[in-house]
Amino acid sequence: MSDIADKVKKIVVEHLGVDESKVTPDASFIDDLGADSLDTVELVMAFEEAFSVEIPEDAAEKIATVKDAIDYIEKQKAA
Amino acid sequence: MSGTATNGRRVVVTGIGVVSPLAVGAELTWKRLIEGQSGIGRITHFDPSDLPAQVAGQVPDGPTAEGGLTLSDWVPVKDQKKMDRFIHLGLAAAIQAVEDSGWKPEDEDDRCATGVMIGSGIGGLQTIYDGSLTVSSGKARRLSPFFIPSALINLISGHLSIRYGFKGPNHAVVTACATGVHAIGDASRLIQHGDADVMIAGGAEAAICSLGIAGFCSARALSTGSNDDPTKASRPWDKDRDGFIMGEGAGVVVLEELEHAKRRGAKIYGEIGGYGMSGDAHHITAPAEGHEGAFRAMKAALRNSGGLTTADIDYVNAHGTSTMADDLELDAVERFFGEDAKRLVMSSTKSAIGHLLGAAGAVEAIFCLQAIRDGVVPPTLNLDNPARESVIDRVAHVAQQRKIDVALSNSFGFGGTNASIILKRFKD
């Protein structure tokens, strides 16, 4: 697993208070990890802060799973 | 004007919850209070060295079983950062009260007949402070989406309703230091008028932060002369008093329509015996001459009591904040009770826990119920030399054994808002 994936996972565990084993790549923040719409806003902010990236609102709306987040951030970092 | 449209509906208290500088828990707080313990100490929530007032009544951390605050026992860890501390403390008291009452709505009708009215004087002051730092450092886009719901005063009521499914009236009082009494009084009227059968009501406060202490210091309201001797700082009616001591915490009661309570065999702490309000129309922080607003609030409470007189009232839990206004309240109480003042006892429990602002009136109403139940009057600590003599016994230093059937509690707030509530022994 990449450093980015590790860090994303850690942020998700911390912000949503879920067990690490539940944070699989396909896990949906809302359907599987108990987040509500405000939680996802806060998560995206935490990703922005941790990775020094800007995640515009239209992009943020498409980040529904752990893998979505990792892919988006990796793409930004590679650019 | 006489009486109220109560439809014959009587309101009793069937659950209590307290978070105070003496303990988390209504009974442990009461035990320590009547033992004469003080919950006042040097401020540790932040470094108060730059401020003239450096002592306060802070809720102790520690295991729940020992009366300390273990937040995860009340609020799930993942939700804690979505709420300011005043909501944490309010929920801890409210959950105690609900569990104590044993009330669990079984169906939709029950849920819709159960409401919440828990207020606060100030709300999420620390949250607002932190949020303003985020914005002023150029990070406005990083402001938490939970900033607003963390600071809003009605969010204790909101969170509690979500936790238990209480779908009745959902309300919150904001009347500075009169909040707790107004919440219990107004909520009992909602029950009398049939808007609900059960109301969870009270107040919470957590303003012991740099902004809160600095603000009250600037208003010259806080004691500054006992920073080296914190337990002596709060001294209502004493000639050496020099301002109030900020406290934090929450008080919440479960109010219930009498027949509803009887049907389910609930334990009854006492009955709401009367409730009155007034406004000073005088000054934003100082009471009017002779505290005539307090006089009118007590008079209004008696008017709504269904026939009680001053001769029936055994105990007054005073607003008594340890400021110059203490003697004005004393004037008003003496005038109101007249000859009956001679057999009255009155104490200020703020001497032990400080001034819990929006929570004060609710915590003090609970003390009145406990005094009625146990036949014990809590003491006024540090009343070494009364600034002025009175025929009223102010219970200096030690608690008194005494039968109390009817108690009255006063609360007055900035803005010139006054409220008095009467609690009485339940008799079928």
Short mmCIF file of C-alpha atoms in Angstrom, two decimals, chain A residues 8 12 16 18 22-37 39-41 43-44 47 55-73:
data_model
loop_
_atom_site.label_atom_id
_atom_site.label_comp_id
_atom_site.label_asym_id
_atom_site.label_seq_id
_atom_site.Cartn_x
_atom_site.Cartn_y
_atom_site.Cartn_z
CA VAL A 8 -5.89 8.38 3.89
CA VAL A 12 -10.62 8.12 7.91
CA LEU A 16 -15.08 8.67 11.59
CA VAL A 18 -14.25 3.39 12.84
CA LYS A 22 -13.42 -1.65 8.03
CA VAL A 23 -11.53 0.93 6.00
CA THR A 24 -11.12 -1.18 2.85
CA PRO A 25 -10.61 0.42 -0.58
CA ASP A 26 -14.21 -0.20 -1.60
CA ALA A 27 -15.74 1.03 1.66
CA SER A 28 -18.21 3.88 1.12
CA PHE A 29 -17.90 6.69 3.65
CA ILE A 30 -21.66 7.07 3.95
CA ASP A 31 -22.97 3.53 3.34
CA ASP A 32 -20.27 1.50 5.09
CA LEU A 33 -18.47 3.81 7.52
CA GLY A 34 -21.39 5.69 9.07
CA ALA A 35 -20.52 9.17 7.81
CA ASP A 36 -23.15 11.82 7.14
CA SER A 37 -22.88 14.67 4.64
CA ASP A 39 -18.63 14.23 8.01
CA THR A 40 -17.68 13.90 4.34
CA VAL A 41 -17.15 17.67 4.07
CA LEU A 43 -13.01 14.46 5.66
CA VAL A 44 -12.29 16.24 2.40
CA PHE A 47 -7.38 15.40 3.06
CA ILE A 55 -10.21 19.47 -3.81
CA PRO A 56 -12.90 21.54 -5.58
CA GLU A 57 -16.51 20.92 -4.63
CA ASP A 58 -17.45 19.09 -7.85
CA ALA A 59 -14.51 16.73 -7.38
CA ALA A 60 -15.30 16.27 -3.68
CA GLU A 61 -18.82 15.20 -4.53
CA LYS A 62 -17.44 12.28 -6.55
CA ILE A 63 -15.28 11.00 -3.68
CA ALA A 64 -17.55 8.36 -2.18
CA THR A 65 -15.17 5.55 -1.25
CA VAL A 66 -11.73 5.20 0.28
CA LYS A 67 -10.34 4.25 -3.13
CA ASP A 68 -11.91 7.36 -4.74
CA ALA A 69 -10.02 9.51 -2.26
CA ILE A 70 -6.71 7.71 -2.73
CA ASP A 71 -6.98 7.83 -6.54
CA TYR A 72 -7.84 11.53 -6.59
CA ILE A 73 -4.98 12.50 -4.29
#
